[in-house]
Amino acid sequence: MTVQFFEADKDFGTPKRQSDKTVSLWIDDFQVSVPEGTSVMRAAAEIGIQIPKLCASDNLESFGSCRLCAVEIEGRRGKPASCTTPAEEGMRVTTQNDALAKLRRNIMELYISDHPLDCLTCPANGNCELQDMAGAVGLREVRYGFDGENHLEGEKDESNPYFTFDPTKCIACSRCVRACGEVQGTFALTMGHRGFESKITAGADDSFMDSDCVSCGACVQACPTSTLMEKSVIDHGQPEHAVVTTCAYCGVGCSFKAEMKGDQLIRMVPYKGGEANMGHSCVKGRFAFGYATHTDRVTKPMIRDSIDQPWQEVSWDEAFNYAANKMRSIQEKYGRESIGGITSSRCTNEETYLVQKLIRAGFGNNNTDTCARVCHSPTGFGLKVTLGESAGTQTFESVLYSDAILVIGANPTDAHPVFGSMLKRRVREGASLIVADPRSTSLVSSAHVKASQHLQLLPGTNVAVINALAHVVITEGLEDREFIASRVDDGSYEQWRKHISDPKHSPESVAEITGVSADTLREAARTFAKAPNGSIYYGLGVTEHSQGSTMVMGIANLALATGNIGRLGVGVNPLRGQNNVQGSCDMGSFPHELPGYQHVSDDAVRAKFEAVWNVSLDNEPGLRIPNMFNAALDGVFKGMYVQGEDIAQSDPNTAHVEAALKSLECLVVQDIFLNETAKFAHVFLPGSSFLEKDGTFTNAERRINRVRKVMKPLAGMADWEVTQAFSNALGYPMNYQHPSEIMAEIAQLTPSFAGVNYQRLEEQGSIQWPCNDQQPDGTPIMHTDSFPIGKAQFAITEYVPTEERSNRRFPLLLTTGRILSQYNVGAQTRRTENQQWHPEDQLELHPIDAEDRGIQTGDTVSIASRMGTTVLKALVTERMQPGVVYTTFHHPGSGANVVTTENSDWATNCPEYKVTAVQVNKVTGESDWQAQFKQFDKRQRDFLASATGEKA
Ligand code: SF4
Ligand code: SF4
Ligand code: SF4
Ligand code: FES
């Protein structure tokens, strides 16, 4: 038995089938009707008859190797395996009789005769399918003994930091192999040899760590024995209760069972009932949770007058009063607009709502912003203009109905891994894949996946590419005229059609600018437009450009022109980065919008909020993050409240950000660690991890998922309680008893959340907004019949080259991105064993550029831009194209953002992280910035240590 049975955990043995035709059969004299194609095993499970099984699981195609599931079927010879036998009309099946019982016992005897009999000391004891099956078939003796040949001497593979592989326990059921292929899509495992010699191997008989394994854990979950087993269970024993909650890493929003022993988290198991992930996970959510209880957690409030002083631990009340007095005296001296705050896209919706409320109602201005400023703000703008709503249009599952998938500026196998696995599955099933990316990511070509076209464009030329695709659609008559006529505004279409038909947008005209051949562009446009269902998925490679918003509108144009909006398998899908970045935007984090994207200048909207918040609100949009920095350097912005966001590491042009932070008179940082931003702070308020609080996150599909408290907040207060207490100290009263009350207020004031409440979330599991009287169960697919603006609008998308150009001094273009094992600024993943996969950021460059500079993999190289210089280790790789270099930004000492510029999207100020002209040279030591960083970092750590009494 598992630790705790949830209805969704039930295993029907083989996957669900969909068919218009049903068949009726009799199983043990009970009649059942199932869709054609359903296995006998599943049909039996549907009416509660559990046929013994070992190699079957309902997330894997049946395999038929263990034979334990044998049944008798009237009129058929032998005893067929029920997992591989499809149900047929009128079939009569017997699942239990003496002959079947004897057969099953014999099979189990054979298994057990080659299995160590150490159940009492086995880590899977109490949670082992082999043990369960031995019980189910009534095994009482093993006649064969252990003297013959067996596998009991096999060597354990402990190379993976999170799980072990003990071949002595393996029953060769192949579930792990199939999970790695079918569910994860990595194909790292094989069943080598045959018969008795059968053996699971990772890669070419490598260790797990040396193979292609990405440590997603699907094989561990699939394994019916303790062969593949979490080290945390080996160390601490089986958990005893479980709580369903939501991953706090990326925007996929996977549901997990947090399996606990008392208040100790033993393991995170992907929850089958989670509609975003359907029981799958990646290495981060599955295994990288140790940061939550890491010794680096700061759990006492601290204050100091200056960043040149040591921290002083104080009581919560002292910290709140100190911060409130400072903020109020700054406002008295410099004016109401002189302070502001940044909400967190890692915190819950309820917490984010409270922070923006505190700023608008407590600070009395609209100086609130969020990390979406530096990631998906162009999505909000571009989709609102064209489709009328600032969010993606589909469910993740929709990709399984897509025939042509266009991925632009996104690397889902690394940044949104569970969605990446779904996408790869659809491609293996036959969908066409077009990838637009300056790099050859693993989607372009990997095991069983190959893009039909790779548009390996030069950074900064997205808009030229999307325009060329749309040009082909229009000039070759591939548009969906019926859709356009019925769903799109005529005037905007006519204007756009004229604009896009201009020969300057033709593939031939832009081939040189983009670096993509005209033929490839034409083929890609045809592949996409001719597919019955074409879907577009995009990431920060679209938004983080000076034309980020233009590109988002270009994507919407292409979807509209080809009629790919409003049903399963199509749509415009931003792959949003942080776990709750969709939610933080929905909750009114932007300076111009109250929750639900309601503009602050709208009198009726403000009146509604004013009545509930009991305060009068500013009707002018406040400062965006870059404006806050500029105002700070101008001496007119002096106080900031930052919750769960590390702007010192994540925002561009580090020197500028650091100077702005240093100029503040009061910086209040609320976080779980003393992050890079906190090193510039005067007040530190300890935050709480996702395990320590109740609330909700909203993922990239607009899916609102519950976050459930599994342990007490380490510092005594959840983040929402901290914000509430700070607000009360400021003199703006808040008195919520539970996050559900905050959600009730959100629903009252936000039309798209009107029907959301905790009870409905408990009943439904999750809800995709809009959820209101018209859509009481939520809205999985947007714009099915109409758009919020009636008819959709085409937008004119002129390509304007970025000002950031390469020249003789800076001849290469730097672009940035993420890696699977690390997450964002790395504050969480760097404090886990994930460090083993990516202990440092590296600079990737093409062999030609490396050779020109005499650089080899492992060499120390400087990367210099107009903004600054940093130094990294080089990785020479064919993944890059000549002229383009790439790095990640997961380690603060790497200083990737020392190099990036302040160029930004024309509409939203989203920084142009993806294009920086640089020069790369071999060097021997660190950069000046890195030397300063180390010194500053050491000093601040000492200041922390002197407060906490710990060693720095
Ligand atoms: S952990 Fe994931 S990638 Fe690695 S072998 Fe198992 S299923 Fe495959
Ligand atoms: S490792 Fe586990 S899942 Fe894989 S074949 Fe062996 S027993 Fe089956
Ligand atoms: S895909 Fe994203 S949400 Fe899912 S487990 Fe991985 S990091 Fe968490
Ligand atoms: S469960 Fe059917 S053959 Fe193994």
mmCIF file with all atom_site columns, C-alpha atoms in Angstrom, residues 123-207:
data_model
loop_
_atom_site.group_PDB
_atom_site.id
_atom_site.type_symbol
_atom_site.label_atom_id
_atom_site.label_alt_id
_atom_site.label_comp_id
_atom_site.label_asym_id
_atom_site.label_entity_id
_atom_site.label_seq_id
_atom_site.pdbx_PDB_ins_code
_atom_site.Cartn_x
_atom_site.Cartn_y
_atom_site.Cartn_z
_atom_site.occupancy
_atom_site.B_iso_or_equiv
_atom_site.pdbx_formal_charge
_atom_site.auth_seq_id
_atom_site.auth_comp_id
_atom_site.auth_asym_id
_atom_site.auth_atom_id
_atom_site.pdbx_PDB_model_num
ATOM 1  C CA . PRO A 1 123 ? 13.435 0.272   2.040   1.00 0.00 ? 123 PRO A CA 1
ATOM 2  C CA . ALA A 1 124 ? 10.302 -0.574  0.033   1.00 0.00 ? 124 ALA A CA 1
ATOM 3  C CA . ASN A 1 125 ? 8.856  -2.679  2.840   1.00 0.00 ? 125 ASN A CA 1
ATOM 4  C CA . GLY A 1 126 ? 5.198  -1.773  3.060   1.00 0.00 ? 126 GLY A CA 1
ATOM 5  C CA . ASN A 1 127 ? 5.199  -0.077  -0.326  1.00 0.00 ? 127 ASN A CA 1
ATOM 6  C CA . CYS A 1 128 ? 6.277  -2.809  -2.758  1.00 0.00 ? 128 CYS A CA 1
ATOM 7  C CA . GLU A 1 129 ? 4.160  -4.195  -5.554  1.00 0.00 ? 129 GLU A CA 1
ATOM 8  C CA . LEU A 1 130 ? 6.136  -7.441  -5.622  1.00 0.00 ? 130 LEU A CA 1
ATOM 9  C CA . GLN A 1 131 ? 5.351  -7.964  -1.950  1.00 0.00 ? 131 GLN A CA 1
ATOM 10 C CA . ASP A 1 132 ? 1.697  -7.061  -2.600  1.00 0.00 ? 132 ASP A CA 1
ATOM 11 C CA . MET A 1 133 ? 1.463  -9.511  -5.480  1.00 0.00 ? 133 MET A CA 1
ATOM 12 C CA . ALA A 1 134 ? 3.063  -12.306 -3.455  1.00 0.00 ? 134 ALA A CA 1
ATOM 13 C CA . GLY A 1 135 ? 0.273  -11.703 -0.963  1.00 0.00 ? 135 GLY A CA 1
ATOM 14 C CA . ALA A 1 136 ? -2.407 -11.399 -3.646  1.00 0.00 ? 136 ALA A CA 1
ATOM 15 C CA . VAL A 1 137 ? -1.561 -14.730 -5.280  1.00 0.00 ? 137 VAL A CA 1
ATOM 16 C CA . GLY A 1 138 ? -1.190 -16.499 -1.926  1.00 0.00 ? 138 GLY A CA 1
ATOM 17 C CA . LEU A 1 139 ? 2.484  -17.414 -2.286  1.00 0.00 ? 139 LEU A CA 1
ATOM 18 C CA . ARG A 1 140 ? 3.427  -19.672 0.622   1.00 0.00 ? 140 ARG A CA 1
ATOM 19 C CA . GLU A 1 141 ? 6.585  -21.460 -0.475  1.00 0.00 ? 141 GLU A CA 1
ATOM 20 C CA . VAL A 1 142 ? 9.446  -21.131 -2.931  1.00 0.00 ? 142 VAL A CA 1
ATOM 21 C CA . ARG A 1 143 ? 10.433 -24.575 -4.168  1.00 0.00 ? 143 ARG A CA 1
ATOM 22 C CA . TYR A 1 144 ? 13.393 -23.632 -6.323  1.00 0.00 ? 144 TYR A CA 1
ATOM 23 C CA . GLY A 1 145 ? 15.839 -22.437 -3.644  1.00 0.00 ? 145 GLY A CA 1
ATOM 24 C CA . PHE A 1 146 ? 18.636 -19.937 -4.163  1.00 0.00 ? 146 PHE A CA 1
ATOM 25 C CA . ASP A 1 147 ? 21.414 -22.314 -5.137  1.00 0.00 ? 147 ASP A CA 1
ATOM 26 C CA . GLY A 1 148 ? 21.157 -22.008 -8.892  1.00 0.00 ? 148 GLY A CA 1
ATOM 27 C CA . GLU A 1 149 ? 22.150 -19.064 -11.028 1.00 0.00 ? 149 GLU A CA 1
ATOM 28 C CA . ASN A 1 150 ? 20.756 -15.767 -9.799  1.00 0.00 ? 150 ASN A CA 1
ATOM 29 C CA . HIS A 1 151 ? 21.300 -12.015 -9.849  1.00 0.00 ? 151 HIS A CA 1
ATOM 30 C CA . LEU A 1 152 ? 21.879 -11.554 -6.160  1.00 0.00 ? 152 LEU A CA 1
ATOM 31 C CA . GLU A 1 153 ? 25.457 -10.324 -6.523  1.00 0.00 ? 153 GLU A CA 1
ATOM 32 C CA . GLY A 1 154 ? 24.670 -7.335  -8.760  1.00 0.00 ? 154 GLY A CA 1
ATOM 33 C CA . GLU A 1 155 ? 26.421 -4.087  -7.939  1.00 0.00 ? 155 GLU A CA 1
ATOM 34 C CA . LYS A 1 156 ? 24.424 -1.072  -6.737  1.00 0.00 ? 156 LYS A CA 1
ATOM 35 C CA . ASP A 1 157 ? 24.621 2.136   -8.777  1.00 0.00 ? 157 ASP A CA 1
ATOM 36 C CA . GLU A 1 158 ? 24.556 5.055   -6.354  1.00 0.00 ? 158 GLU A CA 1
ATOM 37 C CA . SER A 1 159 ? 25.871 7.661   -8.773  1.00 0.00 ? 159 SER A CA 1
ATOM 38 C CA . ASN A 1 160 ? 22.636 9.664   -8.930  1.00 0.00 ? 160 ASN A CA 1
ATOM 39 C CA . PRO A 1 161 ? 22.430 11.981  -5.916  1.00 0.00 ? 161 PRO A CA 1
ATOM 40 C CA . TYR A 1 162 ? 18.741 11.291  -5.408  1.00 0.00 ? 162 TYR A CA 1
ATOM 41 C CA . PHE A 1 163 ? 18.093 7.627   -6.139  1.00 0.00 ? 163 PHE A CA 1
ATOM 42 C CA . THR A 1 164 ? 19.853 4.272   -6.232  1.00 0.00 ? 164 THR A CA 1
ATOM 43 C CA . PHE A 1 165 ? 19.682 1.357   -8.650  1.00 0.00 ? 165 PHE A CA 1
ATOM 44 C CA . ASP A 1 166 ? 20.001 -2.033  -6.956  1.00 0.00 ? 166 ASP A CA 1
ATOM 45 C CA . PRO A 1 167 ? 19.951 -4.716  -9.675  1.00 0.00 ? 167 PRO A CA 1
ATOM 46 C CA . THR A 1 168 ? 19.593 -7.530  -7.157  1.00 0.00 ? 168 THR A CA 1
ATOM 47 C CA . LYS A 1 169 ? 15.966 -6.471  -6.691  1.00 0.00 ? 169 LYS A CA 1
ATOM 48 C CA . CYS A 1 170 ? 15.147 -6.132  -10.390 1.00 0.00 ? 170 CYS A CA 1
ATOM 49 C CA . ILE A 1 171 ? 12.379 -8.314  -11.839 1.00 0.00 ? 171 ILE A CA 1
ATOM 50 C CA . ALA A 1 172 ? 13.021 -7.194  -15.446 1.00 0.00 ? 172 ALA A CA 1
ATOM 51 C CA . CYS A 1 173 ? 9.495  -5.850  -15.881 1.00 0.00 ? 173 CYS A CA 1
ATOM 52 C CA . SER A 1 174 ? 10.749 -3.036  -18.100 1.00 0.00 ? 174 SER A CA 1
ATOM 53 C CA . ARG A 1 175 ? 8.460  -0.447  -16.535 1.00 0.00 ? 175 ARG A CA 1
ATOM 54 C CA . CYS A 1 176 ? 11.445 1.854   -15.971 1.00 0.00 ? 176 CYS A CA 1
ATOM 55 C CA . VAL A 1 177 ? 12.537 1.556   -19.598 1.00 0.00 ? 177 VAL A CA 1
ATOM 56 C CA . ARG A 1 178 ? 9.064  2.364   -20.852 1.00 0.00 ? 178 ARG A CA 1
ATOM 57 C CA . ALA A 1 179 ? 8.615  5.240   -18.386 1.00 0.00 ? 179 ALA A CA 1
ATOM 58 C CA . CYS A 1 180 ? 11.871 6.785   -19.540 1.00 0.00 ? 180 CYS A CA 1
ATOM 59 C CA . GLY A 1 181 ? 10.811 6.499   -23.177 1.00 0.00 ? 181 GLY A CA 1
ATOM 60 C CA . GLU A 1 182 ? 7.044  6.926   -23.218 1.00 0.00 ? 182 GLU A CA 1
ATOM 61 C CA . VAL A 1 183 ? 6.549  9.359   -20.331 1.00 0.00 ? 183 VAL A CA 1
ATOM 62 C CA . GLN A 1 184 ? 9.798  11.292  -20.134 1.00 0.00 ? 184 GLN A CA 1
ATOM 63 C CA . GLY A 1 185 ? 10.952 10.884  -23.738 1.00 0.00 ? 185 GLY A CA 1
ATOM 64 C CA . THR A 1 186 ? 14.637 10.579  -22.847 1.00 0.00 ? 186 THR A CA 1
ATOM 65 C CA . PHE A 1 187 ? 15.218 6.891   -23.718 1.00 0.00 ? 187 PHE A CA 1
ATOM 66 C CA . ALA A 1 188 ? 18.180 6.667   -21.357 1.00 0.00 ? 188 ALA A CA 1
ATOM 67 C CA . LEU A 1 189 ? 17.402 3.085   -20.273 1.00 0.00 ? 189 LEU A CA 1
ATOM 68 C CA . THR A 1 190 ? 17.445 -0.182  -22.159 1.00 0.00 ? 190 THR A CA 1
ATOM 69 C CA . MET A 1 191 ? 16.712 -3.758  -21.317 1.00 0.00 ? 191 MET A CA 1
ATOM 70 C CA . GLY A 1 192 ? 19.890 -5.432  -22.448 1.00 0.00 ? 192 GLY A CA 1
ATOM 71 C CA . HIS A 1 193 ? 20.263 -9.099  -23.368 1.00 0.00 ? 193 HIS A CA 1
ATOM 72 C CA . ARG A 1 194 ? 17.490 -11.701 -23.257 1.00 0.00 ? 194 ARG A CA 1
ATOM 73 C CA . GLY A 1 195 ? 15.827 -14.184 -20.956 1.00 0.00 ? 195 GLY A CA 1
ATOM 74 C CA . PHE A 1 196 ? 17.748 -14.828 -17.758 1.00 0.00 ? 196 PHE A CA 1
ATOM 75 C CA . GLU A 1 197 ? 20.498 -12.455 -18.900 1.00 0.00 ? 197 GLU A CA 1
ATOM 76 C CA . SER A 1 198 ? 18.025 -9.548  -19.176 1.00 0.00 ? 198 SER A CA 1
ATOM 77 C CA . LYS A 1 199 ? 19.474 -6.516  -17.499 1.00 0.00 ? 199 LYS A CA 1
ATOM 78 C CA . ILE A 1 200 ? 18.574 -2.848  -17.197 1.00 0.00 ? 200 ILE A CA 1
ATOM 79 C CA . THR A 1 201 ? 21.322 -0.515  -18.361 1.00 0.00 ? 201 THR A CA 1
ATOM 80 C CA . ALA A 1 202 ? 21.563 3.253   -18.373 1.00 0.00 ? 202 ALA A CA 1
ATOM 81 C CA . GLY A 1 203 ? 23.091 4.557   -21.586 1.00 0.00 ? 203 GLY A CA 1
ATOM 82 C CA . ALA A 1 204 ? 25.795 2.280   -22.995 1.00 0.00 ? 204 ALA A CA 1
ATOM 83 C CA . ASP A 1 205 ? 26.127 0.436   -19.684 1.00 0.00 ? 205 ASP A CA 1
ATOM 84 C CA . ASP A 1 206 ? 27.127 3.704   -17.981 1.00 0.00 ? 206 ASP A CA 1
ATOM 85 C CA . SER A 1 207 ? 26.297 4.762   -14.478 1.00 0.00 ? 207 SER A CA 1
#
